[in-house]
mmCIF file of C-alpha atoms and ligand atoms in Angstrom:
data_model
loop_
_atom_site.group_PDB
_atom_site.id
_atom_site.type_symbol
_atom_site.label_atom_id
_atom_site.label_comp_id
_atom_site.label_asym_id
_atom_site.label_seq_id
_atom_site.Cartn_x
_atom_site.Cartn_y
_atom_site.Cartn_z
ATOM 1 C CA MET A 1135 37.429 60.904 16.427
ATOM 2 C CA ALA A 1136 41.187 60.254 16.556
ATOM 3 C CA ALA A 1137 42.549 59.234 19.917
ATOM 4 C CA LYS A 1138 44.434 62.125 21.559
ATOM 5 C CA PRO A 1139 47.806 61.199 23.020
ATOM 6 C CA ASN A 1140 47.667 61.143 26.784
ATOM 7 C CA LEU A 1141 49.920 64.083 27.636
ATOM 8 C CA SER A 1142 50.286 63.311 31.317
ATOM 9 C CA LEU A 1143 51.461 59.768 30.506
ATOM 10 C CA LEU A 1144 54.086 61.161 28.094
ATOM 11 C CA PHE A 1145 55.226 63.575 30.755
ATOM 12 C CA LEU A 1146 55.656 60.755 33.269
ATOM 13 C CA LEU A 1147 57.619 58.673 30.747
ATOM 14 C CA ALA A 1148 59.919 61.618 30.089
ATOM 15 C CA LEU A 1149 60.612 61.883 33.825
ATOM 16 C CA MET A 1150 61.483 58.193 34.234
ATOM 17 C CA PRO A 1151 65.268 58.393 33.592
ATOM 18 C CA MET A 1152 65.571 61.203 36.146
ATOM 19 C CA VAL A 1153 63.656 59.233 38.792
ATOM 20 C CA VAL A 1154 65.916 56.202 38.243
ATOM 21 C CA VAL A 1155 69.080 58.312 38.679
ATOM 22 C CA MET A 1156 67.696 59.840 41.888
ATOM 23 C CA ALA A 1157 66.782 56.424 43.276
ATOM 24 C CA GLN A 1158 70.328 55.175 42.583
ATOM 25 C CA GLN A 1159 71.785 58.120 44.465
ATOM 26 C CA ASN A 1160 69.491 57.506 47.414
ATOM 27 C CA ARG A 1161 70.572 53.865 47.521
ATOM 28 C CA ARG A 1162 74.183 54.914 47.999
ATOM 29 C CA GLN A 1163 74.905 53.918 51.566
ATOM 30 C CA GLN A 1164 75.823 56.485 54.177
ATOM 31 C CA ASN A 1165 77.607 55.567 57.362
ATOM 32 C CA LEU A 1166 77.998 57.256 60.690
ATOM 33 C CA THR A 1167 81.568 56.832 61.918
ATOM 34 C CA HIS A 1168 82.676 57.623 65.455
ATOM 35 C CA ILE A 1169 86.326 58.536 65.979
ATOM 36 C CA HIS A 1170 87.842 59.015 69.424
ATOM 37 C CA PHE A 1171 91.276 60.485 70.150
ATOM 38 C CA TYR A 1172 93.294 62.774 72.425
ATOM 39 C CA VAL A 1173 94.944 65.989 71.191
ATOM 40 C CA HIS A 1174 98.231 67.079 72.749
ATOM 41 C CA ASP A 1175 98.623 70.855 72.518
ATOM 42 C CA THR A 1176 102.003 71.960 73.863
ATOM 43 C CA LEU A 1177 103.068 75.608 74.025
ATOM 44 C CA SER A 1178 105.911 75.316 76.554
ATOM 45 C CA GLY A 1179 109.337 73.687 76.569
ATOM 46 C CA PRO A 1180 111.889 73.087 73.829
ATOM 47 C CA ASN A 1181 109.483 71.272 71.463
ATOM 48 C CA PRO A 1182 106.211 73.222 71.328
ATOM 49 C CA THR A 1183 103.517 71.971 68.931
ATOM 50 C CA THR A 1184 101.742 75.349 69.028
ATOM 51 C CA VAL A 1185 103.381 78.711 68.334
ATOM 52 C CA ARG A 1186 102.041 82.248 68.526
ATOM 53 C CA VAL A 1187 102.638 83.896 65.143
ATOM 54 C CA VAL A 1188 100.748 87.170 65.732
ATOM 55 C CA GLU A 1189 100.417 89.059 69.013
ATOM 56 C CA GLY A 1190 97.262 91.157 69.164
ATOM 57 C CA PRO A 1191 97.306 94.679 70.619
ATOM 58 C CA MET A 1192 94.632 94.266 73.331
ATOM 59 C CA LYS A 1193 95.454 92.400 76.537
ATOM 60 C CA LEU A 1194 92.860 89.975 77.899
ATOM 61 C CA LEU A 1195 92.737 90.383 81.702
ATOM 62 C CA GLU A 1196 95.878 89.505 83.671
ATOM 63 C CA THR A 1197 97.055 86.985 81.089
ATOM 64 C CA ASN A 1198 99.685 87.321 78.406
ATOM 65 C CA LEU A 1199 96.976 86.603 75.823
ATOM 66 C CA ASN A 1200 95.543 89.302 73.588
ATOM 67 C CA PHE A 1201 92.532 89.949 71.405
ATOM 68 C CA GLY A 1202 93.865 89.240 67.898
ATOM 69 C CA ASP A 1203 96.490 86.646 68.870
ATOM 70 C CA ILE A 1204 96.990 83.973 66.232
ATOM 71 C CA PHE A 1205 98.437 80.572 67.103
ATOM 72 C CA VAL A 1206 99.399 77.878 64.597
ATOM 73 C CA PHE A 1207 99.584 74.236 65.659
ATOM 74 C CA ASP A 1208 100.709 70.809 64.499
ATOM 75 C CA ASP A 1209 99.423 68.601 67.324
ATOM 76 C CA PRO A 1210 99.725 64.808 67.639
ATOM 77 C CA LEU A 1211 96.520 62.765 68.098
ATOM 78 C CA THR A 1212 96.797 59.630 70.199
ATOM 79 C CA GLU A 1213 94.620 56.683 71.139
ATOM 80 C CA GLY A 1214 94.945 57.245 74.890
ATOM 81 C CA PRO A 1215 95.582 60.315 77.056
ATOM 82 C CA ASN A 1216 99.256 59.453 77.554
ATOM 83 C CA PRO A 1217 101.432 61.341 75.026
ATOM 84 C CA THR A 1218 103.360 58.112 74.353
ATOM 85 C CA SER A 1219 100.245 56.105 73.461
ATOM 86 C CA LYS A 1220 99.619 55.022 69.837
ATOM 87 C CA LEU A 1221 99.742 57.883 67.281
ATOM 88 C CA LEU A 1222 96.491 58.052 65.254
ATOM 89 C CA GLY A 1223 97.136 61.225 63.277
ATOM 90 C CA ARG A 1224 97.814 64.946 63.506
ATOM 91 C CA ALA A 1225 95.766 68.122 63.802
ATOM 92 C CA TYR A 1226 97.048 70.964 61.603
ATOM 93 C CA GLY A 1227 95.479 74.354 62.069
ATOM 94 C CA SER A 1228 95.229 77.702 63.746
ATOM 95 C CA TYR A 1229 93.229 79.528 66.353
ATOM 96 C CA ILE A 1230 92.570 83.217 66.651
ATOM 97 C CA PHE A 1231 91.488 85.060 69.794
ATOM 98 C CA ALA A 1232 88.409 86.454 68.097
ATOM 99 C CA SER A 1233 86.388 87.939 70.986
ATOM 100 C CA GLN A 1234 87.103 91.064 73.023
ATOM 101 C CA SER A 1235 85.437 89.627 76.112
ATOM 102 C CA THR A 1236 87.866 89.316 79.013
ATOM 103 C CA THR A 1237 85.656 86.838 80.870
ATOM 104 C CA LYS A 1238 84.559 84.632 77.969
ATOM 105 C CA PRO A 1239 87.409 84.263 75.485
ATOM 106 C CA MET A 1240 86.197 82.854 72.174
ATOM 107 C CA LEU A 1241 88.552 81.359 69.633
ATOM 108 C CA LEU A 1242 88.049 80.892 65.919
ATOM 109 C CA LEU A 1243 89.439 77.408 65.339
ATOM 110 C CA THR A 1244 90.228 76.079 61.862
ATOM 111 C CA VAL A 1245 91.701 72.590 61.734
ATOM 112 C CA ASN A 1246 92.394 69.724 59.375
ATOM 113 C CA ILE A 1247 92.468 66.334 61.094
ATOM 114 C CA VAL A 1248 94.767 64.004 59.141
ATOM 115 C CA LEU A 1249 94.472 60.364 60.207
ATOM 116 C CA MET A 1250 97.488 58.089 59.826
ATOM 117 C CA ASP A 1251 96.387 54.745 61.221
ATOM 118 C CA GLY A 1252 94.662 51.584 60.003
ATOM 119 C CA GLN A 1253 91.603 51.809 57.756
ATOM 120 C CA TYR A 1254 91.528 55.613 58.055
ATOM 121 C CA ASP A 1255 95.178 56.143 57.047
ATOM 122 C CA GLY A 1256 95.301 59.139 54.692
ATOM 123 C CA SER A 1257 91.688 60.210 55.281
ATOM 124 C CA THR A 1258 91.029 63.710 56.573
ATOM 125 C CA PHE A 1259 88.237 65.866 57.886
ATOM 126 C CA SER A 1260 87.948 69.592 58.539
ATOM 127 C CA ILE A 1261 86.557 71.620 61.413
ATOM 128 C CA VAL A 1262 85.663 75.316 61.483
ATOM 129 C CA ALA A 1263 84.458 76.250 64.953
ATOM 130 C CA SER A 1264 83.977 78.728 67.741
ATOM 131 C CA ASP A 1265 86.043 77.339 70.576
ATOM 132 C CA ALA A 1266 84.872 78.641 73.941
ATOM 133 C CA SER A 1267 87.369 77.692 76.622
ATOM 134 C CA PHE A 1268 84.856 78.401 79.427
ATOM 135 C CA VAL A 1269 82.389 75.615 78.541
ATOM 136 C CA GLN A 1270 82.750 71.995 79.678
ATOM 137 C CA VAL A 1271 82.218 70.378 76.289
ATOM 138 C CA VAL A 1272 82.922 72.342 73.133
ATOM 139 C CA GLU A 1273 80.787 71.328 70.149
ATOM 140 C CA MET A 1274 82.431 71.878 66.779
ATOM 141 C CA PRO A 1275 80.973 71.433 63.291
ATOM 142 C CA ILE A 1276 82.726 69.093 60.839
ATOM 143 C CA VAL A 1277 82.387 70.723 57.431
ATOM 144 C CA GLY A 1278 83.931 68.185 55.042
ATOM 145 C CA GLY A 1279 86.431 65.417 54.494
ATOM 146 C CA THR A 1280 88.511 63.369 52.072
ATOM 147 C CA GLY A 1281 89.203 59.656 51.479
ATOM 148 C CA ARG A 1282 86.935 57.556 53.710
ATOM 149 C CA PHE A 1283 85.262 60.791 54.793
ATOM 150 C CA ARG A 1284 84.484 62.188 51.348
ATOM 151 C CA MET A 1285 81.323 64.352 51.546
ATOM 152 C CA ALA A 1286 81.414 64.113 55.348
ATOM 153 C CA ARG A 1287 79.456 66.314 57.662
ATOM 154 C CA GLY A 1288 79.101 65.991 61.383
ATOM 155 C CA TYR A 1289 80.191 67.294 64.719
ATOM 156 C CA ALA A 1290 82.909 66.795 67.305
ATOM 157 C CA HIS A 1291 82.818 67.163 71.080
ATOM 158 C CA SER A 1292 85.990 68.265 72.828
ATOM 159 C CA LYS A 1293 86.567 67.991 76.579
ATOM 160 C CA THR A 1294 89.580 69.165 78.537
ATOM 161 C CA TYR A 1295 91.367 66.119 79.932
ATOM 162 C CA TRP A 1296 94.263 68.095 81.431
ATOM 163 C CA TYR A 1297 95.264 71.754 81.306
ATOM 164 C CA ASN A 1298 98.081 73.800 82.807
ATOM 165 C CA THR A 1299 96.874 77.352 83.558
ATOM 166 C CA THR A 1300 100.454 78.669 83.608
ATOM 167 C CA THR A 1301 101.781 77.255 80.342
ATOM 168 C CA TYR A 1302 98.402 76.720 78.590
ATOM 169 C CA ASP A 1303 99.580 73.219 77.640
ATOM 170 C CA GLY A 1304 96.565 70.951 77.313
ATOM 171 C CA ILE A 1305 95.315 67.472 76.493
ATOM 172 C CA TYR A 1306 91.836 67.357 74.968
ATOM 173 C CA GLU A 1307 89.592 64.327 74.514
ATOM 174 C CA VAL A 1308 87.679 64.440 71.218
ATOM 175 C CA ASP A 1309 84.702 62.402 70.008
ATOM 176 C CA ALA A 1310 83.986 63.032 66.321
ATOM 177 C CA TYR A 1311 80.817 61.798 64.579
ATOM 178 C CA LEU A 1312 80.928 61.823 60.781
ATOM 179 C CA LEU A 1313 78.139 61.043 58.342
ATOM 180 C CA HIS A 1314 79.654 60.113 54.974
ATOM 181 C CA PHE A 1315 79.157 57.974 51.889
ATOM 182 C CA VAL A 1316 80.547 54.467 51.964
ATOM 183 C CA ILE A 1317 83.412 54.565 49.469
HETATM 184 C C1 LIG B 1721 78.714 50.976 57.740
HETATM 185 O O1 LIG B 1721 78.131 50.936 59.021
HETATM 186 C C2 LIG B 1721 77.604 49.655 59.338
HETATM 187 C C3 LIG B 1721 76.898 49.786 60.663
HETATM 188 O O2 LIG B 1721 77.711 50.418 61.617
HETATM 189 C C4 LIG B 1721 78.748 48.651 59.373
HETATM 190 O O3 LIG B 1721 78.232 47.360 59.632
HETATM 191 C C5 LIG B 1721 79.440 48.624 58.019
HETATM 192 O O4 LIG B 1721 80.589 47.801 58.078
HETATM 193 C C6 LIG B 1721 79.880 50.030 57.648
HETATM 194 N N1 LIG B 1721 80.419 50.000 56.301
HETATM 195 C C7 LIG B 1721 81.588 50.544 55.981
HETATM 196 C C8 LIG B 1721 82.010 50.381 54.574
HETATM 197 O O5 LIG B 1721 82.251 51.168 56.774
HETATM 198 C C1 LIG B 1722 102.292 73.931 85.042
HETATM 199 O O1 LIG B 1722 103.485 74.372 84.492
HETATM 200 C C2 LIG B 1722 104.342 75.028 85.411
HETATM 201 C C3 LIG B 1722 105.509 75.602 84.625
HETATM 202 O O2 LIG B 1722 106.171 74.587 83.877
HETATM 203 C C4 LIG B 1722 104.762 74.029 86.469
HETATM 204 O O3 LIG B 1722 105.600 74.687 87.409
HETATM 205 C C5 LIG B 1722 103.522 73.474 87.133
HETATM 206 O O4 LIG B 1722 103.894 72.464 88.048
HETATM 207 C C6 LIG B 1722 102.558 72.911 86.127
HETATM 208 N N1 LIG B 1722 101.301 72.539 86.765
HETATM 209 C C7 LIG B 1722 100.718 71.378 86.545
HETATM 210 C C8 LIG B 1722 99.396 71.179 87.228
HETATM 211 O O5 LIG B 1722 101.193 70.502 85.836
#
């Protein structure tokens, strides 16, 4: 009787190249990077970094803010809380007053963080988040990145360092944690 080829062995051999490719991908190192900075969001004075571009029709309580308002910002990011401390990058984005609640305003925040310092110069990451101004620490998902942060995912925590309830000017302390491939 002729020996029958062992089909399961052939099948395994056929799979080998695929297994090797997968193992190589798994070996690719991922790093968790922590980035800390302060955001300076200025609406008042002669040089605002945030401007309202759309005024919504529905007033929110006794404020001059409305459901549907859209603000666009180009905010500096610094190493320390002082606006004159070392510039690390800029935050470009917009926020929309997206909830009708008068007690719990909820913003839709879309922002690209562009870093301009040291080893991260030119690298970016992007945030799409619900920003609730009434919570102590806002958690925001990081949905992608470029350069050092290619394929990044992660989260950022934002805390109010200083806020003026009249002008809405604010300084926010941000801790971002990014999981990304080592490039
Ligand atoms: C990756 O993270 C490890 C541990 O924090 C660190 O030693 C290493 O320098 C990092 N590699 C790169 C390329 O950032
Ligand atoms: C907030 O801004 C107003 C208007 O510029 C100013 O009069 C007030 O002193 C500021 N408050 C704080 C806490 O900085």
